[in-house]
CSV table of C-alpha atoms and ligand atoms in Angstrom, one decimal:
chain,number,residue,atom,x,y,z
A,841,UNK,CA,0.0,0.0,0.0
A,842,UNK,CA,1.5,3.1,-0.9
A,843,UNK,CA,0.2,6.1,1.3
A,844,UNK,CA,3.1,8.8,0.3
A,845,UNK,CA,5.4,10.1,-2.2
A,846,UNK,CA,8.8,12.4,-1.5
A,847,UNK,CA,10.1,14.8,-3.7
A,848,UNK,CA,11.7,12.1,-6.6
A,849,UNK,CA,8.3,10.7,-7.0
A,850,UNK,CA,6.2,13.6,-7.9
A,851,UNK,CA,9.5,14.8,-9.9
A,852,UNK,CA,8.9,11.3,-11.7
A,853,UNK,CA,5.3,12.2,-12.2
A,854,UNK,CA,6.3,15.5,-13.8
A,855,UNK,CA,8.6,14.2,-16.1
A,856,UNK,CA,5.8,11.5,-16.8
A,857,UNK,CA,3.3,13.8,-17.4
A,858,UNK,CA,5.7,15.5,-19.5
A,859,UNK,CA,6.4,12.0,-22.1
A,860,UNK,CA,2.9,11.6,-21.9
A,861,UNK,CA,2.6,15.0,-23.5
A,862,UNK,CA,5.6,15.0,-25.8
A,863,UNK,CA,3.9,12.0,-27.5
A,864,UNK,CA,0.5,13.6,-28.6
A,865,UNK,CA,2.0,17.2,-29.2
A,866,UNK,CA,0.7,16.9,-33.3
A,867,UNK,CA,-2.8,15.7,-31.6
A,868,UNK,CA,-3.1,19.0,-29.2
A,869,UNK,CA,-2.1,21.5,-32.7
A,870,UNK,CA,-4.8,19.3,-35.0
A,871,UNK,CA,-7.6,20.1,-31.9
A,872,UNK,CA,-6.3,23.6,-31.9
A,873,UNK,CA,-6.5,24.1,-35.6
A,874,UNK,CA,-9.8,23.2,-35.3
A,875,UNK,CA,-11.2,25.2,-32.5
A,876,UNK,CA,-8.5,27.7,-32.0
A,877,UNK,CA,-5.2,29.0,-33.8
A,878,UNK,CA,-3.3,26.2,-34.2
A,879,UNK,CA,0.1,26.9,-31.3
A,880,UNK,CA,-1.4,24.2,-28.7
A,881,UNK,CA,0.9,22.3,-29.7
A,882,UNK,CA,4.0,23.8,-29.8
A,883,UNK,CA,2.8,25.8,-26.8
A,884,UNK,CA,3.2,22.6,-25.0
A,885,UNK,CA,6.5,21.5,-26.5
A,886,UNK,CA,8.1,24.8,-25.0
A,887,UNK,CA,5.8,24.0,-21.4
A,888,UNK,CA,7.9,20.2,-21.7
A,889,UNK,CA,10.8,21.9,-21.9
A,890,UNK,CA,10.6,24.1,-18.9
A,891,UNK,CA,9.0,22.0,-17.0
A,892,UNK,CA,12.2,19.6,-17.9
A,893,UNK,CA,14.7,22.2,-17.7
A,894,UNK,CA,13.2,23.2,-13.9
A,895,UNK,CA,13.4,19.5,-13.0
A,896,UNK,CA,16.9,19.5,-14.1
A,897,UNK,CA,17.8,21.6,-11.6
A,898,UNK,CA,17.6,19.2,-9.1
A,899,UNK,CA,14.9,18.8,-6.4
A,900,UNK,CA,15.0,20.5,-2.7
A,901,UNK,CA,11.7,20.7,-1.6
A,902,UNK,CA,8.9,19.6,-3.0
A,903,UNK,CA,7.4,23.4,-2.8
A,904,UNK,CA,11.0,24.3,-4.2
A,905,UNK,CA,10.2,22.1,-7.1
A,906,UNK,CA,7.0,23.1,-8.2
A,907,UNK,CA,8.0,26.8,-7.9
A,908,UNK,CA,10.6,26.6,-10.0
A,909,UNK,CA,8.5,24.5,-12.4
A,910,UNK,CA,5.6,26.9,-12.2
A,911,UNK,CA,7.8,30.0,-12.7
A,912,UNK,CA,9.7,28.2,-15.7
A,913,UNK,CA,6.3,27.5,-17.6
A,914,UNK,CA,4.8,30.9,-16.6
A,915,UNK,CA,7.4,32.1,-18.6
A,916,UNK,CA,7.4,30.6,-22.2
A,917,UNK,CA,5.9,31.8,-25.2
A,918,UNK,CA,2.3,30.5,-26.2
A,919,UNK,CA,-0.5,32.7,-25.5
A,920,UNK,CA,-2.2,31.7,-22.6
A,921,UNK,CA,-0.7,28.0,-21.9
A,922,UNK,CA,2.2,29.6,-19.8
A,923,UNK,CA,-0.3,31.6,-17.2
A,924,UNK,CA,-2.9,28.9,-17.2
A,925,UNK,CA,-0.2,26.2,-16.6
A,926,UNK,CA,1.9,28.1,-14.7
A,927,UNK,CA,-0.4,29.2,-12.1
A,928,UNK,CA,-1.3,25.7,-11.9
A,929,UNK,CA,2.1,24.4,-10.5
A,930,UNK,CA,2.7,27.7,-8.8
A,931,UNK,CA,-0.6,26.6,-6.6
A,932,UNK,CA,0.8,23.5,-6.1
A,933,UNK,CA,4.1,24.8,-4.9
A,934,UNK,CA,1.6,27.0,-2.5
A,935,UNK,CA,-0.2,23.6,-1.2
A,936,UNK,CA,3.0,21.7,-0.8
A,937,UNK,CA,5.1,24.2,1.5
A,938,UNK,CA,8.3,22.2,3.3
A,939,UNK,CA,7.4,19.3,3.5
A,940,UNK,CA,9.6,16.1,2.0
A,941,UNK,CA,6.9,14.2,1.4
A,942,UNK,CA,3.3,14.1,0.6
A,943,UNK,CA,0.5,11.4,2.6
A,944,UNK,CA,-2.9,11.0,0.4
A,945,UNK,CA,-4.4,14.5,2.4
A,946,UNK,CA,-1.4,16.4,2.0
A,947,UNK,CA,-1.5,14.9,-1.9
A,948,UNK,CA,-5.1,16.3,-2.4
A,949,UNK,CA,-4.4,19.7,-0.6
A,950,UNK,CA,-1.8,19.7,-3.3
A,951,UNK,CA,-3.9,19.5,-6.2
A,952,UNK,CA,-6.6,21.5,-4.5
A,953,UNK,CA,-4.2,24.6,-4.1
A,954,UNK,CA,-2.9,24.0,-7.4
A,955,UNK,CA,-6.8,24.5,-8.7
A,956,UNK,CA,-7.0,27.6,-6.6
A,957,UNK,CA,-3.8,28.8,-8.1
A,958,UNK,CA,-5.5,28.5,-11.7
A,959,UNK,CA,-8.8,29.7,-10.1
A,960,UNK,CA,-6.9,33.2,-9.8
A,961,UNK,CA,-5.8,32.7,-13.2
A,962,UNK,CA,-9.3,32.1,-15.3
A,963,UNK,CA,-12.9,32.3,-14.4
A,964,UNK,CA,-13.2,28.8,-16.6
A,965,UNK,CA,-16.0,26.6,-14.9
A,966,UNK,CA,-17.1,22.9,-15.7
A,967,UNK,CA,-19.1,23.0,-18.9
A,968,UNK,CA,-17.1,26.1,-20.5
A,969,UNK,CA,-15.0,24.1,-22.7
A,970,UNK,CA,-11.5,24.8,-21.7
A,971,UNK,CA,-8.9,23.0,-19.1
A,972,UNK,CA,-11.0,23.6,-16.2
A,973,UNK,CA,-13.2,20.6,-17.8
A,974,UNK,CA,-10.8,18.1,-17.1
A,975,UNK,CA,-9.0,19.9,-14.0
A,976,UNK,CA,-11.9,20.2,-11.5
A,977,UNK,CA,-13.3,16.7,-12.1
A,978,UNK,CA,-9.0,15.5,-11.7
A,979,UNK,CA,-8.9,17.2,-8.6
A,980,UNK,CA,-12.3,15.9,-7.1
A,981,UNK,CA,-11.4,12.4,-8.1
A,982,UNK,CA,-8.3,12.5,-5.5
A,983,UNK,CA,-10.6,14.0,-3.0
A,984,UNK,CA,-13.4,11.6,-3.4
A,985,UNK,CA,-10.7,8.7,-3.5
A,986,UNK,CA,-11.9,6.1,-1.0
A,987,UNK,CA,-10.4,5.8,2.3
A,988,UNK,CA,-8.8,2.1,0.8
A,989,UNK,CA,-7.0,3.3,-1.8
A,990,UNK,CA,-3.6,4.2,-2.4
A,991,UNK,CA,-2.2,6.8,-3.9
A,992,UNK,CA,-1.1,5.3,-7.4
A,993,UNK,CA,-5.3,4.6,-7.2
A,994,UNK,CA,-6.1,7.9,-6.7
A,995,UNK,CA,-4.1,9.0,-9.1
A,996,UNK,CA,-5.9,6.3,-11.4
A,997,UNK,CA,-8.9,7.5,-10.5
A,998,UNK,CA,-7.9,11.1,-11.3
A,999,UNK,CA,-6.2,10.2,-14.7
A,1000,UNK,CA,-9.5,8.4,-15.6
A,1001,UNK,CA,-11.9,11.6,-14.5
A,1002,UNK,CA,-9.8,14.1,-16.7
A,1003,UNK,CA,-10.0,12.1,-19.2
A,1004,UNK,CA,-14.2,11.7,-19.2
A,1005,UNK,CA,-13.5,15.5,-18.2
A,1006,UNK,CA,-12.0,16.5,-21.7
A,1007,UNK,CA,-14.4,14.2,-23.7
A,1008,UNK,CA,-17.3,15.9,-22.1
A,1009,UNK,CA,-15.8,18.7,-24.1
A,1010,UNK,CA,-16.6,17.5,-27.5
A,1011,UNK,CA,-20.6,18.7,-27.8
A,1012,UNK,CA,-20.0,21.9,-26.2
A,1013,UNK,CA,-20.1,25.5,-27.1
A,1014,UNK,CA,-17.0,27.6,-25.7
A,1015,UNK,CA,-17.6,30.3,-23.3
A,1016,UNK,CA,-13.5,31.7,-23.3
A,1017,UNK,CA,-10.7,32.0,-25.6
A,1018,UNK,CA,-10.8,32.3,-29.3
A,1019,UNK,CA,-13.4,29.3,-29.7
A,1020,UNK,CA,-15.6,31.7,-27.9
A,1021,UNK,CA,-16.7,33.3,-31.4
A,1022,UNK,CA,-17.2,29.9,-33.4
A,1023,UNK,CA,-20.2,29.5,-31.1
A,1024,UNK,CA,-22.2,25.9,-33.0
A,1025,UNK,CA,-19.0,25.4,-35.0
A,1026,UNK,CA,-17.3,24.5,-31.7
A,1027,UNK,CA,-19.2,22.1,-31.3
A,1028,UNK,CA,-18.3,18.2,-32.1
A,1029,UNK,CA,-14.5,19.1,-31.4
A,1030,UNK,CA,-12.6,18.4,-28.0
A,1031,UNK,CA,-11.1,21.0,-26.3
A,1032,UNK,CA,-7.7,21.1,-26.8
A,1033,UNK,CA,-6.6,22.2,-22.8
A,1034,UNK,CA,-8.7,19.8,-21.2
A,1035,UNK,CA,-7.2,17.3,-23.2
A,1036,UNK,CA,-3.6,18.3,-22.3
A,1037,UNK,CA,-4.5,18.5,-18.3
A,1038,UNK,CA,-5.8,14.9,-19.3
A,1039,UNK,CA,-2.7,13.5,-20.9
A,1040,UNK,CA,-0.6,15.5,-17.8
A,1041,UNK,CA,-2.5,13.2,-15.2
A,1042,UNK,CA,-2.3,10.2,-17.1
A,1043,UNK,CA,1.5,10.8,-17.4
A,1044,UNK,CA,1.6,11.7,-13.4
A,1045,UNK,CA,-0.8,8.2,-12.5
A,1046,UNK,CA,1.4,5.9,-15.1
A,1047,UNK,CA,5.0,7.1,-13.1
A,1048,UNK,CA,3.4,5.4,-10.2
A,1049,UNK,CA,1.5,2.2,-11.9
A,1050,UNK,CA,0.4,1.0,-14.9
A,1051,UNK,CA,-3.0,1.9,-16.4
A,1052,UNK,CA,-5.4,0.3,-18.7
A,1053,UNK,CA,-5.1,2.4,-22.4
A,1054,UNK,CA,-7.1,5.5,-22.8
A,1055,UNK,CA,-9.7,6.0,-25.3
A,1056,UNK,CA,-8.7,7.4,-28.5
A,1057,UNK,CA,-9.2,11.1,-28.3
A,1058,UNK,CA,-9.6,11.0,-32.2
A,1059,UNK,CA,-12.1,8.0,-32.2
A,1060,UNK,CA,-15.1,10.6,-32.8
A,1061,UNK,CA,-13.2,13.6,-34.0
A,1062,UNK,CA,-15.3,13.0,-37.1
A,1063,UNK,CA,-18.6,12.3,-36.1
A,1064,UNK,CA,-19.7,10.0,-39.1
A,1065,UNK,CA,-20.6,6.9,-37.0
A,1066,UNK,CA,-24.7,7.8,-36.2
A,1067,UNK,CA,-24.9,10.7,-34.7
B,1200,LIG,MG1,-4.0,28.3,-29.3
């Protein structure tokens, strides 16, 4: 039963978060063409790298680490990724103070401050079609976890509720960013945020254990199958 992780654990969720992401970068620019101009995509390539380059400079504390991370991807260029994400690990850095290592409470205050850091950030609720689709339900998957499970099955669980999180996106309207003015023709197309926060928590859940494949995000991108 694993009830904790230190500091090299949640750096080797970061950097797993990070593959995770590398690997569908050409996905996250095709959802942004769609809906949006196109720099997901390499937004996110430059958000691996800094997130990589802050993890290379070795660990400290785990608040240490996520500042540094936070301030690293606050500072690329690509629109609004860098804020959004950045505020994100800077309100993780907030929740995670000294400590060396996190127990299942102190994991979920974590992820909680790390929502309120975003919350600060964007006025993005469930339902608005952006990252906060796939974020809130995350979050509230690790606090609903049940009192059994480890943390690798909270994580699981998390992973699993970001990802029904960004699919929920597909049939919606947007309410912020540029797909704001497509109104309808938003709709039918996943947003391309909420799908990133998805792939990050998949990549944070596999560092610690395995998990069953996703769904293909694509598998419905054209709606031709009766509907
Ligand atoms: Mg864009």
């Amino acid at each position: 039963m694993k009830d904790s992780i230190t500091v090299d654990e949640l750096a080797a969720m970061l950097r797993g978060g990070v593959s995770r992401v590398r690997r569908d970068l050409d996905l996250l620019t095709r959802l942004d063409s769609a809906i949006g101009d196109g720099d997901h995509g390499l937004a996110m390539q430059r958000a691996a790298d800094a997130i990589e380059a802050a993890l290379a400079g070795g660990a400290g504390s785990l608040g240490d680490l996520l500042s540094r991370v936070g301030w690293e991807v606050m500072s690329i260029d690509g629109g609004s990724t860098g804020p959004l994400l950045g505020s994100l690990f800077l309100g993780m850095s907030d929740g995670a103070g000294p400590a060396a290592s996190l127990d299942r409470d102190q994991l979920r205050a974590l992820f909680e401050a790390g929502l309120n850091g975003l919350r600060g950030a964007t006025g993005a609720k469930v339902g608005d079609k952006t990252l906060m689709d796939a974020l809130i339900p995350a979050v509230d998957a690790i606090a609903a976890c049940p009192a059994g499970a480890d943390i690798p099955a909270c994580l699981a669980a998390a992973a699993e509720a970001a990802e029904r999180g960004a699919e929920a996106t597909r049939p919606l309207r947007a309410r912020f960013g540029r797909a704001r003015n497509l109104g309808d023709r938003a709709i039918g197309h996943l947003d391309p945020g909420a799908v990133t926060v998805s792939l990050l928590f998949r990549g944070f859940a596999e560092a610690l254990a395995p998990l069953p494949p996703p769904r293909d995000p694509e598998s419905e991108e054209n709606p031709s199958h009766g509907r």
